[in-house]
Short mmCIF file of C-alpha atoms and ligand atoms in Angstrom, two decimals:
data_model
loop_
_atom_site.label_atom_id
_atom_site.label_comp_id
_atom_site.label_asym_id
_atom_site.label_seq_id
_atom_site.Cartn_x
_atom_site.Cartn_y
_atom_site.Cartn_z
CA MET A 10 -35.42 -0.22 9.12
CA SER A 11 -36.43 1.53 6.27
CA SER A 12 -39.18 4.18 6.44
CA VAL A 13 -41.98 3.03 7.86
CA ARG A 14 -45.95 3.76 5.98
CA PRO A 15 -47.62 7.13 7.59
CA ALA A 16 -50.80 5.84 9.37
CA THR A 17 -54.05 6.38 7.40
CA PRO A 18 -55.78 9.69 8.41
CA ALA A 19 -58.25 9.14 11.28
CA TRP A 20 -60.89 11.66 9.59
CA PRO A 21 -62.67 11.12 7.66
CA PRO A 22 -63.49 7.62 9.40
CA ALA A 23 -62.34 4.91 6.83
CA SER A 24 -66.28 3.85 6.72
CA THR A 25 -67.32 7.26 5.24
CA PRO A 26 -68.59 5.75 1.66
CA ARG A 27 -66.47 6.81 -1.47
CA LEU A 28 -67.25 7.35 -4.92
CA PHE A 29 -65.62 8.22 -8.07
CA VAL A 30 -67.59 11.23 -10.12
CA ASP A 31 -66.28 11.75 -13.39
CA ARG A 32 -66.45 15.64 -13.44
CA PRO A 33 -63.88 18.06 -12.09
CA LEU A 34 -64.22 18.91 -8.57
CA GLY A 35 -63.33 22.03 -6.47
CA PRO A 36 -64.14 23.71 -3.15
CA GLY A 37 -67.36 24.67 -2.57
CA MET A 38 -68.81 23.26 -5.43
CA THR A 39 -72.11 21.62 -5.16
CA LEU A 40 -73.15 18.73 -7.46
CA SER A 41 -76.05 16.25 -7.83
CA LEU A 42 -76.07 12.55 -8.21
CA ASP A 43 -78.72 10.30 -10.00
CA GLY A 44 -78.36 6.43 -11.09
CA PRO A 45 -76.78 3.95 -8.98
CA PRO A 46 -74.33 6.72 -7.30
CA ALA A 47 -77.32 7.62 -6.16
CA ASN A 48 -78.92 4.75 -4.84
CA TYR A 49 -75.76 3.33 -3.37
CA LEU A 50 -75.56 6.66 -1.25
CA ALA A 51 -79.09 6.88 -0.31
CA ASN A 52 -80.81 3.44 -0.26
CA VAL A 53 -77.53 1.17 0.36
CA MET A 54 -75.44 3.44 2.71
CA ARG A 55 -78.93 4.98 4.12
CA LEU A 56 -76.96 8.71 4.21
CA GLN A 57 -79.02 11.74 5.18
CA PRO A 58 -78.42 15.21 5.14
CA GLY A 59 -75.45 16.40 7.10
CA ASP A 60 -73.80 13.07 6.40
CA VAL A 61 -70.45 13.04 4.36
CA VAL A 62 -68.53 11.34 1.36
CA ARG A 63 -65.89 11.35 -0.26
CA LEU A 64 -65.32 12.12 -3.54
CA PHE A 65 -62.52 11.98 -6.05
CA ASP A 66 -62.43 12.78 -9.88
CA ASP A 67 -58.92 11.44 -11.33
CA ARG A 68 -58.23 14.68 -12.09
CA THR A 69 -57.98 16.73 -8.79
CA GLY A 70 -57.54 14.38 -5.91
CA GLU A 71 -60.13 13.38 -3.25
CA TRP A 72 -62.43 15.94 -1.32
CA LEU A 73 -65.10 15.90 1.54
CA ALA A 74 -68.48 16.41 0.24
CA GLU A 75 -71.62 16.50 2.93
CA LEU A 76 -74.84 15.26 1.93
CA ARG A 77 -77.29 18.37 1.59
CA ASP A 78 -80.47 17.02 0.14
CA LEU A 79 -82.07 13.74 -1.44
CA THR A 80 -84.86 12.76 -3.27
CA LYS A 81 -85.98 9.42 -4.40
CA ARG A 82 -83.74 9.68 -7.23
CA ALA A 83 -81.33 12.25 -6.73
CA VAL A 84 -78.57 13.31 -3.73
CA HIS A 85 -77.15 16.66 -3.59
CA LEU A 86 -73.98 17.45 -2.77
CA THR A 87 -71.35 19.74 -1.79
CA ILE A 88 -67.80 19.82 -1.54
CA ARG A 89 -66.10 21.09 1.90
CA GLU A 90 -62.72 20.18 1.88
CA PRO A 91 -59.78 18.95 0.02
CA LEU A 92 -58.46 15.45 1.56
CA ARG A 93 -56.11 14.21 -0.73
CA GLU A 94 -53.82 15.37 -3.67
CA ARG A 95 -54.14 13.07 -6.95
CA GLU A 96 -51.81 10.37 -6.41
CA ALA A 97 -48.56 9.79 -8.59
CA VAL A 98 -49.29 6.74 -10.20
CA PRO A 99 -46.13 4.31 -11.05
CA ASP A 100 -45.31 4.12 -14.69
CA LEU A 101 -46.27 0.75 -15.49
CA TRP A 102 -48.47 -0.09 -18.29
CA LEU A 103 -50.22 -3.88 -18.33
CA LEU A 104 -50.07 -5.60 -22.11
CA PHE A 105 -52.50 -8.45 -21.84
CA ALA A 106 -54.17 -10.56 -23.84
CA PRO A 107 -58.06 -10.54 -24.00
CA ILE A 108 -59.43 -13.76 -21.74
CA LYS A 109 -63.01 -14.94 -20.59
CA LYS A 110 -65.08 -12.72 -18.79
CA GLY A 111 -64.55 -13.77 -15.07
CA PRO A 112 -60.83 -14.04 -15.18
CA ILE A 113 -60.53 -10.68 -17.41
CA ASP A 114 -62.77 -8.58 -14.67
CA TRP A 115 -60.40 -10.51 -11.73
CA LEU A 116 -57.37 -9.39 -13.20
CA VAL A 117 -58.55 -5.59 -14.33
CA GLU A 118 -59.97 -5.31 -10.76
CA LYS A 119 -56.45 -6.68 -8.95
CA ALA A 120 -54.14 -4.51 -11.43
CA THR A 121 -55.77 -1.60 -10.43
CA GLU A 122 -55.47 -2.26 -6.49
CA LEU A 123 -52.12 -3.18 -7.35
CA GLY A 124 -51.74 0.29 -8.53
CA ILE A 125 -51.40 -0.27 -12.48
CA GLY A 126 -51.02 2.99 -14.46
CA ARG A 127 -52.22 1.36 -17.88
CA LEU A 128 -54.32 -1.13 -19.30
CA GLN A 129 -53.65 -2.30 -22.63
CA PRO A 130 -55.43 -5.36 -24.23
CA VAL A 131 -53.27 -6.29 -26.73
CA ILE A 132 -54.65 -9.16 -29.59
CA THR A 133 -52.02 -12.12 -30.44
CA GLN A 134 -52.60 -15.04 -32.50
CA ARG A 135 -53.96 -17.63 -29.88
CA THR A 136 -56.16 -14.95 -28.61
CA VAL A 137 -59.40 -16.47 -28.62
CA VAL A 138 -61.88 -13.61 -27.29
CA ASP A 139 -62.54 -11.17 -30.01
CA ARG A 140 -65.29 -9.20 -27.91
CA LEU A 141 -64.30 -6.80 -25.30
CA ASN A 142 -66.43 -4.94 -23.72
CA LEU A 143 -64.55 -1.96 -22.20
CA ASP A 144 -67.55 -0.32 -20.33
CA ARG A 145 -67.73 -3.16 -18.16
CA LEU A 146 -63.78 -3.82 -17.66
CA ARG A 147 -64.20 0.34 -16.97
CA ALA A 148 -66.63 0.05 -14.09
CA HIS A 149 -64.54 -2.55 -12.54
CA THR A 150 -61.58 -0.64 -12.70
CA ILE A 151 -63.85 2.25 -11.13
CA GLU A 152 -65.11 0.05 -8.10
CA ALA A 153 -61.96 -1.35 -7.47
CA ALA A 154 -60.24 2.45 -7.42
CA GLU A 155 -62.88 3.32 -4.91
CA GLN A 156 -62.74 0.27 -2.73
CA CYS A 157 -58.53 0.57 -2.49
CA ASP A 158 -58.51 4.34 -1.69
CA ARG A 159 -56.94 4.98 -5.50
CA THR A 160 -57.20 8.80 -6.19
CA ALA A 161 -56.50 7.92 -9.99
CA LEU A 162 -57.90 5.67 -12.39
CA PRO A 163 -55.73 3.44 -14.50
CA ASP A 164 -56.09 4.49 -18.06
CA LEU A 165 -57.72 1.93 -20.03
CA ALA A 166 -56.95 1.47 -23.99
CA GLU A 167 -58.48 0.30 -27.16
CA PRO A 168 -57.39 -2.73 -27.73
CA VAL A 169 -54.39 -3.39 -30.10
CA LYS A 170 -52.63 -5.91 -32.53
CA LEU A 171 -49.55 -7.42 -31.14
CA ALA A 172 -47.42 -6.57 -34.19
CA ALA A 173 -49.01 -2.91 -34.29
CA LEU A 174 -48.15 -2.42 -30.61
CA LEU A 175 -44.45 -3.52 -31.04
CA LYS A 176 -43.84 -1.59 -34.14
CA GLY A 177 -44.59 1.61 -32.32
CA TRP A 178 -42.15 0.68 -29.18
CA THR A 179 -39.04 2.78 -28.53
CA ALA A 180 -36.58 1.83 -26.15
CA ASP A 181 -37.58 4.17 -23.17
CA ARG A 182 -39.93 1.99 -21.87
CA ALA A 183 -39.12 -1.46 -20.43
CA LEU A 184 -40.86 -4.33 -22.09
CA LEU A 185 -40.92 -7.00 -19.77
CA PHE A 186 -42.20 -9.97 -21.62
CA ALA A 187 -43.74 -13.07 -19.25
CA ASP A 188 -42.09 -15.80 -20.98
CA GLU A 189 -43.35 -19.00 -19.71
CA THR A 190 -40.69 -20.88 -21.43
CA GLY A 191 -38.26 -19.07 -19.58
CA GLY A 192 -36.20 -15.47 -18.87
CA LEU A 193 -34.57 -13.69 -16.27
CA PRO A 194 -36.71 -13.50 -13.16
CA LEU A 195 -38.39 -10.42 -12.88
CA ALA A 196 -36.96 -9.51 -9.54
CA GLN A 197 -33.52 -9.08 -11.53
CA ALA A 198 -35.06 -7.53 -14.59
CA ALA A 199 -37.23 -5.09 -13.07
CA THR A 200 -35.50 -1.64 -12.73
CA PRO A 201 -36.86 2.09 -11.73
CA GLY A 202 -38.14 3.63 -14.76
CA PRO A 203 -41.37 3.33 -17.25
CA ALA A 204 -41.91 -0.29 -17.79
CA ALA A 205 -44.65 -2.55 -19.39
CA ILE A 206 -45.39 -6.17 -18.53
CA LEU A 207 -46.70 -8.13 -21.35
CA ILE A 208 -48.70 -11.13 -20.66
CA GLY A 209 -49.84 -13.79 -23.30
CA PRO A 210 -53.41 -15.76 -23.58
CA GLU A 211 -54.25 -19.25 -22.15
CA GLY A 212 -52.47 -20.73 -25.18
CA GLY A 213 -49.28 -18.60 -24.61
CA PHE A 214 -47.34 -16.62 -27.28
CA THR A 215 -46.63 -18.85 -30.69
CA PRO A 216 -42.82 -19.17 -31.66
CA ASP A 217 -42.97 -16.35 -34.03
CA GLU A 218 -44.73 -13.87 -31.62
CA ARG A 219 -41.52 -14.48 -29.04
CA ALA A 220 -39.36 -13.65 -31.84
CA MET A 221 -40.97 -10.91 -32.58
CA ILE A 222 -41.42 -9.36 -29.03
CA ARG A 223 -37.61 -10.36 -28.28
CA ALA A 224 -35.99 -8.49 -31.12
CA VAL A 225 -38.03 -4.84 -30.00
CA PRO A 226 -35.56 -2.20 -28.35
CA GLY A 227 -35.83 -2.55 -24.63
CA ALA A 228 -37.44 -5.95 -24.13
CA SER A 229 -36.49 -8.46 -22.25
CA GLY A 230 -38.28 -12.16 -21.70
CA VAL A 231 -39.13 -12.74 -18.22
CA SER A 232 -39.70 -15.87 -16.01
CA LEU A 233 -42.27 -15.63 -13.31
CA GLY A 234 -41.39 -18.99 -11.65
CA PRO A 235 -41.47 -22.52 -12.44
CA ARG A 236 -44.66 -23.15 -12.40
CA ILE A 237 -47.26 -22.28 -15.54
CA LEU A 238 -49.76 -19.73 -13.98
CA ARG A 239 -53.35 -18.77 -15.61
CA ALA A 240 -52.76 -15.90 -17.55
CA GLU A 241 -54.40 -13.79 -14.96
CA THR A 242 -52.54 -14.92 -12.02
CA ALA A 243 -49.46 -13.97 -13.88
CA ALA A 244 -50.62 -10.53 -14.37
CA ALA A 245 -51.02 -10.29 -10.60
CA ALA A 246 -48.26 -11.68 -9.86
CA ALA A 247 -45.87 -9.98 -12.34
CA ILE A 248 -47.65 -6.30 -11.12
CA ALA A 249 -46.69 -7.28 -7.14
CA CYS A 250 -43.53 -8.29 -8.02
CA TRP A 251 -42.38 -5.00 -10.03
CA MET A 252 -43.95 -2.49 -7.54
CA SER A 253 -42.24 -4.22 -4.73
CA ILE A 254 -38.82 -3.75 -6.61
CA ALA A 255 -39.36 -0.61 -8.53
CA GLY A 256 -42.45 0.76 -8.10
CA ASP A 257 -44.49 2.55 -5.10
CA TRP A 258 -44.13 -0.60 -2.50
CA ARG A 259 -40.65 0.28 -1.46
N1 LIG B 26 -50.71 -22.07 -22.53
C1 LIG B 26 -49.42 -22.03 -22.28
C2 LIG B 26 -49.58 -21.27 -20.85
C3 LIG B 26 -49.93 -19.73 -21.45
S1 LIG B 26 -50.07 -18.76 -19.80
C4 LIG B 26 -48.75 -23.26 -22.01
O1 LIG B 26 -49.30 -24.28 -21.71
O2 LIG B 26 -47.19 -23.12 -22.06
C5 LIG B 26 -50.56 -17.65 -20.14
C6 LIG B 26 -49.21 -16.16 -19.95
O3 LIG B 26 -49.07 -16.38 -18.53
C7 LIG B 26 -47.85 -16.65 -20.54
O4 LIG B 26 -47.90 -16.05 -21.93
C8 LIG B 26 -47.05 -16.44 -20.08
O5 LIG B 26 -47.49 -14.44 -20.42
C9 LIG B 26 -47.65 -15.91 -18.60
N2 LIG B 26 -47.24 -16.98 -17.58
C10 LIG B 26 -47.71 -17.85 -16.90
N3 LIG B 26 -46.62 -18.52 -16.54
C11 LIG B 26 -45.33 -17.77 -16.55
C12 LIG B 26 -44.14 -17.95 -16.15
N4 LIG B 26 -43.91 -19.04 -15.18
N5 LIG B 26 -43.61 -17.34 -16.38
C13 LIG B 26 -43.44 -16.09 -16.99
N6 LIG B 26 -44.68 -16.19 -17.46
C14 LIG B 26 -45.84 -16.68 -17.43
#
């Protein structure tokens, strides 16, 4: 048998509310939250002074904080103790053509849960979605990270055109291009080391794009099996496969 994962620590209980806070946290620090996080702690979770929450900042790790006081609009917290260091994020990027609102929200949430390091929207010739609400996508990464116990958020990059992305590509990062017309099975192409998975839009890549991608140093066309998957399914399946072969599921 290979190594067995350690159990999740018993304290604090898994039900302890967990929130991302966008500022560096440290021991003894006091902080006040307002808006949706305050509403969540005070009115949804109904926390009282003395109750504890878990906070993470995507910089220093995760902390146990105690609720000192709450008013109608704000909650005041004191950081009590460090719980975990910021995690080491597997060096995997997801390059994806923007798709419709529901599916893209699902994709961003699942990619975050599956452990992606960076989310990079890529504009391809058959990309039909022209406006991307990055703030909404970032909110989904935060919500997913809060829920799945991540201590680091994935980077969410501004959209780039496929040609520009490929032009700047260097061979030190494997480019695994999910090609529905066939390729090496992903499980064979995935090797440890920096990697990126490229997923096309609903309409797929054009033949020109396929040729352009294949010419890039470090690129290989990979197959995700004999069925044509929706873009968001392809993304989640590819990340899961890579994580179990070359990522942190091993
Ligand atoms: N409209 C295209 C399918 C696009 S599917 C067609 O009918 O042929 C959207 C994207 O998901 C593809 O561009 C590809 O990156 C990925 N994908 C879907 N199924 C795949 C498979 N079996 N193998 C590899 N990539 C796949």
